[in-house]
Amino acid sequence: MTDIKWPDHLFLVGCGNMAGQMLARWLDCGLDPARVIVLRPSGKPVAEGVRVVSDYPAALPAGTTVLLGMKPYQIADVAASLAPLCGEETRIVSILAGTPLNDLRGHFPAARALVRAMPNLPVGIGQGVTALYTDAATPDEARAAITALIAPLGLAEWMADEGQFNEVTALSGCGPAFLFRFIDALARAGEALGLPADQAARMALATVEGSASMAARASDGPGALADRVASPGGMTREGLNVLDADDRLLRLLTDTLTAARDRGEAMARGG
Ligand SMILES: NC(=O)c1ccc[n+]([C@@H]2O[C@H](COP(=O)([O-])OP(=O)(O)OC[C@H]3O[C@@H](n4cnc5c(N)ncnc54)[C@H](OP(=O)(O)O)[C@@H]3O)[C@@H](O)[C@H]2O)c1
């Protein structure tokens, strides 16, 4: 990844779990730390060569891309200090969950390029998923530049409908936790059948990792792959019959995503 067109300057407002993962990946991919300023109240160091400040600079240089990475409820306070520093050319990417683009436009009226992003944690190893949304006010070249910035983080998906952000968050944002649970359950099921716990844990993790990589490379979808490896009357088919009975697994996951999505909607209403 040597030909990435990095922003001239990157200003991170907040650098905790999520923004910290994004920055770590960008630095791994060759972003010059001298182009980065991180604002965090604790002033805690972030990475070699990255300047950390605990208060806003007097100005942001031309060509700055801002990443909003603090908690969503802090947006009004942050905007009161940050918006006066943002000009027409400032590009703003927000990872604030549940904060619609129109609210962001209200907070940063001068900036034309405003993008809402929903990353997930594996962005730190370049295997994340980031949903993106913007409106017609964002110029095409800014949209392309932000796509290029997000690309080293893994899969980037532009959404046509901002109304689907809670659905996306339920699937890919919360998805890593659901998969961690699945891996753990696969291991514990092996243990229940009598395998040593440590061996079952290693085998479950490696099975999920290998199967996901294989599915990512295959021309068939994972549904077809499952059927292809299950011979009639064999062991795999017998196991699949349990997962497939009454769409048991599909219904379980639909219920799981629905619960997560509904919680996102309740939080957006202040619940
Ligand atoms: N975690 C996820 O999986 C995930 C996924 C998608 C989106 N998000 C979004 O990412 C954002 C951050 O979540 P997180 O889990 O990374 O939270 P976090 O670890 O608590 O990080 C919050 C960051 O904000 C900084 N901060 C606190 N007060 C601030 C202020 N007044 N002005 C500027 N910065 C301030 C903190 O500074 P210190 O470091 O000095 O404490 C910290 O760096 C949220 O908006 C969330 O919706 C998170």
Short mmCIF file of C-alpha atoms and ligand atoms in Angstrom, two decimals:
data_model
loop_
_atom_site.label_atom_id
_atom_site.label_comp_id
_atom_site.label_asym_id
_atom_site.label_seq_id
_atom_site.Cartn_x
_atom_site.Cartn_y
_atom_site.Cartn_z
CA MET A 1 0.00 0.00 0.00
CA THR A 2 2.62 2.52 -1.01
CA ASP A 3 0.51 4.61 -3.38
CA ILE A 4 -2.13 5.84 -0.92
CA LYS A 5 -2.93 9.53 -1.35
CA TRP A 6 -2.96 10.65 2.29
CA PRO A 7 -4.58 13.90 3.46
CA ASP A 8 -2.03 16.73 3.87
CA HIS A 9 -3.09 17.02 7.51
CA LEU A 10 -5.23 14.82 9.74
CA PHE A 11 -6.78 16.19 12.92
CA LEU A 12 -8.32 13.58 15.22
CA VAL A 13 -10.77 14.80 17.84
CA GLY A 14 -10.65 11.93 20.32
CA CYS A 15 -8.48 8.87 19.87
CA GLY A 16 -9.90 6.07 21.99
CA ASN A 17 -10.82 2.48 21.07
CA MET A 18 -12.17 3.15 17.60
CA ALA A 19 -10.30 6.18 16.23
CA GLY A 20 -7.15 4.71 17.79
CA GLN A 21 -7.58 1.54 15.71
CA MET A 22 -8.09 3.58 12.53
CA LEU A 23 -5.01 5.70 13.20
CA ALA A 24 -2.90 2.63 14.05
CA ARG A 25 -3.77 1.09 10.69
CA TRP A 26 -3.07 4.32 8.76
CA LEU A 27 0.34 4.62 10.42
CA ASP A 28 1.06 0.93 9.66
CA CYS A 29 0.23 1.65 6.01
CA GLY A 30 2.69 4.52 5.79
CA LEU A 31 0.87 7.67 6.90
CA ASP A 32 3.54 10.15 8.01
CA PRO A 33 2.92 10.78 11.75
CA ALA A 34 4.08 14.37 11.26
CA ARG A 35 0.84 15.00 9.34
CA VAL A 36 -1.30 13.98 12.32
CA ILE A 37 -2.50 15.95 15.34
CA VAL A 38 -4.61 14.23 17.99
CA LEU A 39 -6.75 16.15 20.42
CA ARG A 40 -7.55 14.25 23.59
CA PRO A 41 -8.22 15.78 27.01
CA SER A 42 -5.88 13.34 28.79
CA GLY A 43 -2.98 14.37 26.52
CA LYS A 44 -1.84 10.70 26.60
CA PRO A 45 0.71 9.84 23.88
CA VAL A 46 -0.68 7.99 20.86
CA ALA A 47 2.20 6.86 18.66
CA GLU A 48 5.78 7.79 17.89
CA GLY A 49 5.89 11.13 16.04
CA VAL A 50 2.18 11.98 16.44
CA ARG A 51 1.56 15.33 18.15
CA VAL A 52 -1.03 15.13 20.93
CA VAL A 53 -2.75 18.26 22.23
CA SER A 54 -5.31 18.74 24.97
CA ASP A 55 -6.70 21.98 23.56
CA TYR A 56 -7.63 23.25 20.10
CA PRO A 57 -4.92 24.84 17.95
CA ALA A 58 -5.42 28.47 16.87
CA ALA A 59 -6.05 27.33 13.28
CA LEU A 60 -6.19 24.20 11.13
CA PRO A 61 -3.89 24.20 8.09
CA ALA A 62 -5.40 24.13 4.60
CA GLY A 63 -5.96 20.58 3.41
CA THR A 64 -6.98 19.27 6.85
CA THR A 65 -9.22 16.24 7.19
CA VAL A 66 -10.88 16.07 10.61
CA LEU A 67 -11.91 12.75 12.17
CA LEU A 68 -14.56 13.14 14.87
CA GLY A 69 -13.81 10.23 17.21
CA MET A 70 -15.12 11.35 20.59
CA LYS A 71 -18.46 10.26 22.12
CA PRO A 72 -21.61 11.36 20.28
CA TYR A 73 -23.00 13.37 23.22
CA GLN A 74 -19.92 15.65 23.08
CA ILE A 75 -20.70 16.96 19.59
CA ALA A 76 -22.16 20.33 20.64
CA ASP A 77 -19.20 21.15 22.94
CA VAL A 78 -16.67 20.01 20.36
CA ALA A 79 -18.37 21.93 17.54
CA ALA A 80 -18.40 25.14 19.59
CA SER A 81 -14.57 25.11 19.55
CA LEU A 82 -13.94 23.28 16.28
CA ALA A 83 -16.44 24.81 13.84
CA PRO A 84 -14.76 28.26 13.84
CA LEU A 85 -11.53 26.51 12.71
CA CYS A 86 -13.24 24.76 9.77
CA GLY A 87 -13.39 26.42 6.36
CA GLU A 88 -15.08 25.48 3.12
CA GLU A 89 -12.19 23.13 2.23
CA THR A 90 -12.03 21.31 5.57
CA ARG A 91 -13.10 17.68 5.21
CA ILE A 92 -14.90 16.12 8.16
CA VAL A 93 -15.42 12.41 8.77
CA SER A 94 -17.61 11.50 11.73
CA ILE A 95 -17.70 8.08 13.35
CA LEU A 96 -20.21 9.24 15.97
CA ALA A 97 -22.90 6.55 16.26
CA GLY A 98 -26.47 7.79 15.92
CA THR A 99 -25.50 11.31 14.77
CA PRO A 100 -27.20 12.07 11.42
CA LEU A 101 -25.45 13.96 8.65
CA ASN A 102 -27.91 16.84 8.86
CA ASP A 103 -27.06 17.37 12.54
CA LEU A 104 -23.39 17.44 11.59
CA ARG A 105 -24.12 20.00 8.87
CA GLY A 106 -25.85 22.14 11.49
CA HIS A 107 -22.76 21.99 13.71
CA PHE A 108 -20.25 22.65 10.90
CA PRO A 109 -21.99 25.00 8.47
CA ALA A 110 -18.82 26.13 6.65
CA ALA A 111 -17.46 22.70 5.68
CA ARG A 112 -18.73 21.29 2.38
CA ALA A 113 -17.24 17.79 2.66
CA LEU A 114 -18.95 15.94 5.48
CA VAL A 115 -19.04 12.14 5.65
CA ARG A 116 -20.63 9.85 8.18
CA ALA A 117 -18.73 6.61 8.77
CA MET A 118 -19.46 3.48 10.78
CA PRO A 119 -16.30 1.41 11.16
CA ASN A 120 -15.88 -1.82 13.11
CA LEU A 121 -12.96 -2.87 15.27
CA PRO A 122 -10.99 -5.06 12.79
CA VAL A 123 -10.13 -1.83 10.90
CA GLY A 124 -7.01 -1.88 13.10
CA ILE A 125 -5.72 -4.91 11.16
CA GLY A 126 -7.02 -3.73 7.78
CA GLN A 127 -9.87 -6.25 7.82
CA GLY A 128 -12.66 -4.01 9.05
CA VAL A 129 -15.92 -2.93 7.48
CA THR A 130 -16.74 0.75 7.21
CA ALA A 131 -20.13 1.99 6.05
CA LEU A 132 -20.04 5.51 4.60
CA TYR A 133 -22.71 8.05 3.78
CA THR A 134 -22.70 11.57 2.48
CA ASP A 135 -25.00 13.96 0.60
CA ALA A 136 -24.77 15.96 -2.61
CA ALA A 137 -23.08 18.91 -0.87
CA THR A 138 -19.85 16.91 -0.51
CA PRO A 139 -17.72 17.52 -3.63
CA ASP A 140 -16.79 14.45 -5.68
CA GLU A 141 -13.04 14.90 -5.15
CA ALA A 142 -13.51 14.99 -1.37
CA ARG A 143 -15.65 11.86 -1.54
CA ALA A 144 -12.91 10.14 -3.55
CA ALA A 145 -10.22 11.30 -1.10
CA ILE A 146 -12.18 9.98 1.87
CA THR A 147 -12.81 6.67 0.07
CA ALA A 148 -9.03 6.41 -0.42
CA LEU A 149 -8.40 7.16 3.27
CA ILE A 150 -10.86 4.47 4.39
CA ALA A 151 -9.68 1.83 1.86
CA PRO A 152 -6.65 0.63 3.91
CA LEU A 153 -9.03 -0.20 6.77
CA GLY A 154 -10.73 -3.05 4.88
CA LEU A 155 -14.09 -3.14 3.08
CA ALA A 156 -15.65 0.30 2.51
CA GLU A 157 -19.33 0.40 1.56
CA TRP A 158 -21.10 3.62 0.54
CA MET A 159 -24.74 3.54 1.66
CA ALA A 160 -27.46 4.98 -0.58
CA ASP A 161 -29.81 5.42 2.37
CA GLU A 162 -28.67 6.98 5.64
CA GLY A 163 -31.78 5.49 7.26
CA GLN A 164 -30.01 2.09 7.14
CA PHE A 165 -27.17 3.08 9.47
CA ASN A 166 -28.70 1.25 12.42
CA GLU A 167 -29.05 -1.89 10.29
CA VAL A 168 -25.42 -1.61 9.19
CA THR A 169 -24.31 -1.04 12.76
CA ALA A 170 -26.24 -4.15 13.85
CA LEU A 171 -24.57 -6.27 11.16
CA SER A 172 -20.97 -5.11 10.80
CA GLY A 173 -20.53 -2.76 13.78
CA CYS A 174 -21.79 -5.28 16.35
CA GLY A 175 -20.86 -8.27 14.17
CA PRO A 176 -17.39 -8.88 15.65
CA ALA A 177 -18.94 -9.49 19.08
CA PHE A 178 -21.48 -11.91 17.59
CA LEU A 179 -18.68 -13.81 15.84
CA PHE A 180 -16.58 -13.91 19.02
CA ARG A 181 -19.59 -15.52 20.72
CA PHE A 182 -19.96 -18.02 17.87
CA ILE A 183 -16.29 -19.04 18.05
CA ASP A 184 -16.56 -19.45 21.80
CA ALA A 185 -19.77 -21.51 21.45
CA LEU A 186 -18.18 -23.75 18.79
CA ALA A 187 -15.26 -24.40 21.14
CA ARG A 188 -17.50 -25.06 24.13
CA ALA A 189 -19.67 -27.41 22.06
CA GLY A 190 -16.51 -29.37 21.17
CA GLU A 191 -15.60 -29.43 24.85
CA ALA A 192 -19.09 -30.68 25.70
CA LEU A 193 -18.47 -33.58 23.32
CA GLY A 194 -15.32 -34.46 25.25
CA LEU A 195 -12.46 -32.57 23.56
CA PRO A 196 -9.84 -30.92 25.79
CA ALA A 197 -10.88 -27.25 26.31
CA ASP A 198 -7.65 -25.67 25.07
CA GLN A 199 -7.56 -27.80 21.93
CA ALA A 200 -11.22 -27.13 21.18
CA ALA A 201 -10.62 -23.37 21.56
CA ARG A 202 -7.64 -23.38 19.17
CA MET A 203 -9.46 -25.54 16.63
CA ALA A 204 -12.67 -23.49 16.72
CA LEU A 205 -10.79 -20.23 16.13
CA ALA A 206 -8.64 -21.66 13.32
CA THR A 207 -11.72 -23.26 11.71
CA VAL A 208 -13.58 -19.94 11.63
CA GLU A 209 -10.52 -18.05 10.42
CA GLY A 210 -9.76 -20.56 7.65
CA SER A 211 -13.38 -20.88 6.56
CA ALA A 212 -13.85 -17.10 6.37
CA SER A 213 -10.68 -16.75 4.27
CA MET A 214 -11.79 -19.59 2.01
CA ALA A 215 -15.27 -18.09 1.58
CA ALA A 216 -13.72 -14.69 0.78
CA ARG A 217 -11.72 -16.28 -2.08
CA ALA A 218 -14.47 -18.57 -3.43
CA SER A 219 -16.59 -17.73 -6.45
CA ASP A 220 -19.66 -19.32 -4.80
CA GLY A 221 -21.46 -17.69 -1.91
CA PRO A 222 -21.11 -19.22 1.58
CA GLY A 223 -24.61 -20.73 1.41
CA ALA A 224 -23.62 -22.78 -1.67
CA LEU A 225 -20.22 -23.64 -0.16
CA ALA A 226 -21.93 -25.16 2.89
CA ASP A 227 -24.01 -27.42 0.68
CA ARG A 228 -21.02 -28.31 -1.50
CA VAL A 229 -19.03 -29.68 1.45
CA ALA A 230 -21.98 -31.67 2.85
CA SER A 231 -22.38 -35.06 1.15
CA PRO A 232 -25.82 -36.66 1.45
CA GLY A 233 -25.94 -38.95 4.48
CA GLY A 234 -22.60 -37.68 5.80
CA MET A 235 -21.62 -36.08 9.09
CA THR A 236 -21.60 -32.46 7.86
CA ARG A 237 -25.09 -32.81 6.36
CA GLU A 238 -26.38 -34.28 9.61
CA GLY A 239 -25.01 -31.26 11.52
CA LEU A 240 -26.32 -28.75 8.95
CA ASN A 241 -29.77 -30.32 9.30
CA VAL A 242 -29.77 -29.15 12.92
CA LEU A 243 -28.74 -25.57 12.03
CA ASP A 244 -31.20 -25.48 9.10
CA ALA A 245 -34.25 -27.01 10.80
CA ASP A 246 -37.03 -24.39 10.78
CA ASP A 247 -34.33 -21.88 9.67
CA ARG A 248 -33.11 -22.06 13.25
CA LEU A 249 -29.76 -20.29 12.72
CA LEU A 250 -31.21 -17.74 10.30
CA ARG A 251 -33.97 -16.88 12.75
CA LEU A 252 -31.56 -16.62 15.64
CA LEU A 253 -29.36 -14.17 13.74
CA THR A 254 -32.32 -12.19 12.43
CA ASP A 255 -33.53 -11.82 16.03
CA THR A 256 -30.01 -10.85 17.12
CA LEU A 257 -29.65 -8.12 14.47
CA THR A 258 -33.20 -6.91 15.07
CA ALA A 259 -32.53 -6.48 18.80
CA ALA A 260 -29.32 -4.55 18.11
CA ARG A 261 -31.00 -2.39 15.44
CA ASP A 262 -33.97 -1.64 17.72
CA ARG A 263 -31.62 -0.60 20.52
CA GLY A 264 -29.91 1.82 18.12
CA GLU A 265 -33.27 3.33 17.22
CA ALA A 266 -34.25 3.65 20.89
CA MET A 267 -30.92 5.37 21.70
CA ALA A 268 -31.46 7.81 18.82
CA ARG A 269 -34.81 8.72 20.42
CA GLY A 270 -32.96 9.36 23.70
CA GLY A 271 -33.86 5.99 25.29
N1 LIG B 1 -16.05 1.21 19.76
C1 LIG B 1 -16.65 0.85 18.64
O1 LIG B 1 -16.72 -0.33 18.28
C2 LIG B 1 -17.23 1.92 17.74
C3 LIG B 1 -17.68 1.54 16.45
C4 LIG B 1 -18.14 2.54 15.60
C5 LIG B 1 -18.21 3.86 16.03
N2 LIG B 1 -17.82 4.19 17.29
C6 LIG B 1 -17.90 5.58 17.68
O2 LIG B 1 -16.60 5.99 18.02
C7 LIG B 1 -16.67 7.04 18.96
C8 LIG B 1 -15.68 6.78 20.07
O3 LIG B 1 -15.97 5.56 20.70
P1 LIG B 1 -14.82 4.79 21.48
O4 LIG B 1 -15.36 3.46 21.81
O5 LIG B 1 -13.54 4.89 20.71
O6 LIG B 1 -14.73 5.72 22.80
P2 LIG B 1 -13.50 5.94 23.77
O7 LIG B 1 -12.53 4.82 23.71
O8 LIG B 1 -14.07 6.32 25.10
O9 LIG B 1 -12.76 7.23 23.18
C9 LIG B 1 -13.27 8.53 23.30
C10 LIG B 1 -12.18 9.51 22.96
O10 LIG B 1 -12.74 10.84 23.06
C11 LIG B 1 -11.83 11.65 23.79
N3 LIG B 1 -12.57 12.73 24.42
C12 LIG B 1 -13.22 12.74 25.61
N4 LIG B 1 -13.76 13.96 25.83
C13 LIG B 1 -13.47 14.72 24.75
C14 LIG B 1 -13.74 16.06 24.40
N5 LIG B 1 -14.46 16.87 25.16
N6 LIG B 1 -13.25 16.53 23.23
C15 LIG B 1 -12.53 15.72 22.41
N7 LIG B 1 -12.24 14.44 22.70
C16 LIG B 1 -12.71 13.95 23.86
C17 LIG B 1 -11.18 10.71 24.78
O11 LIG B 1 -9.99 11.31 25.23
P3 LIG B 1 -8.93 10.57 26.21
O12 LIG B 1 -8.28 9.56 25.32
O13 LIG B 1 -8.03 11.66 26.61
O14 LIG B 1 -9.74 9.97 27.31
C18 LIG B 1 -10.98 9.48 23.92
O15 LIG B 1 -9.79 9.58 23.17
C19 LIG B 1 -18.10 7.12 19.44
O16 LIG B 1 -18.71 8.26 18.87
C20 LIG B 1 -18.74 5.85 18.93
O17 LIG B 1 -20.09 6.06 18.59
C21 LIG B 1 -17.31 3.24 18.13
#
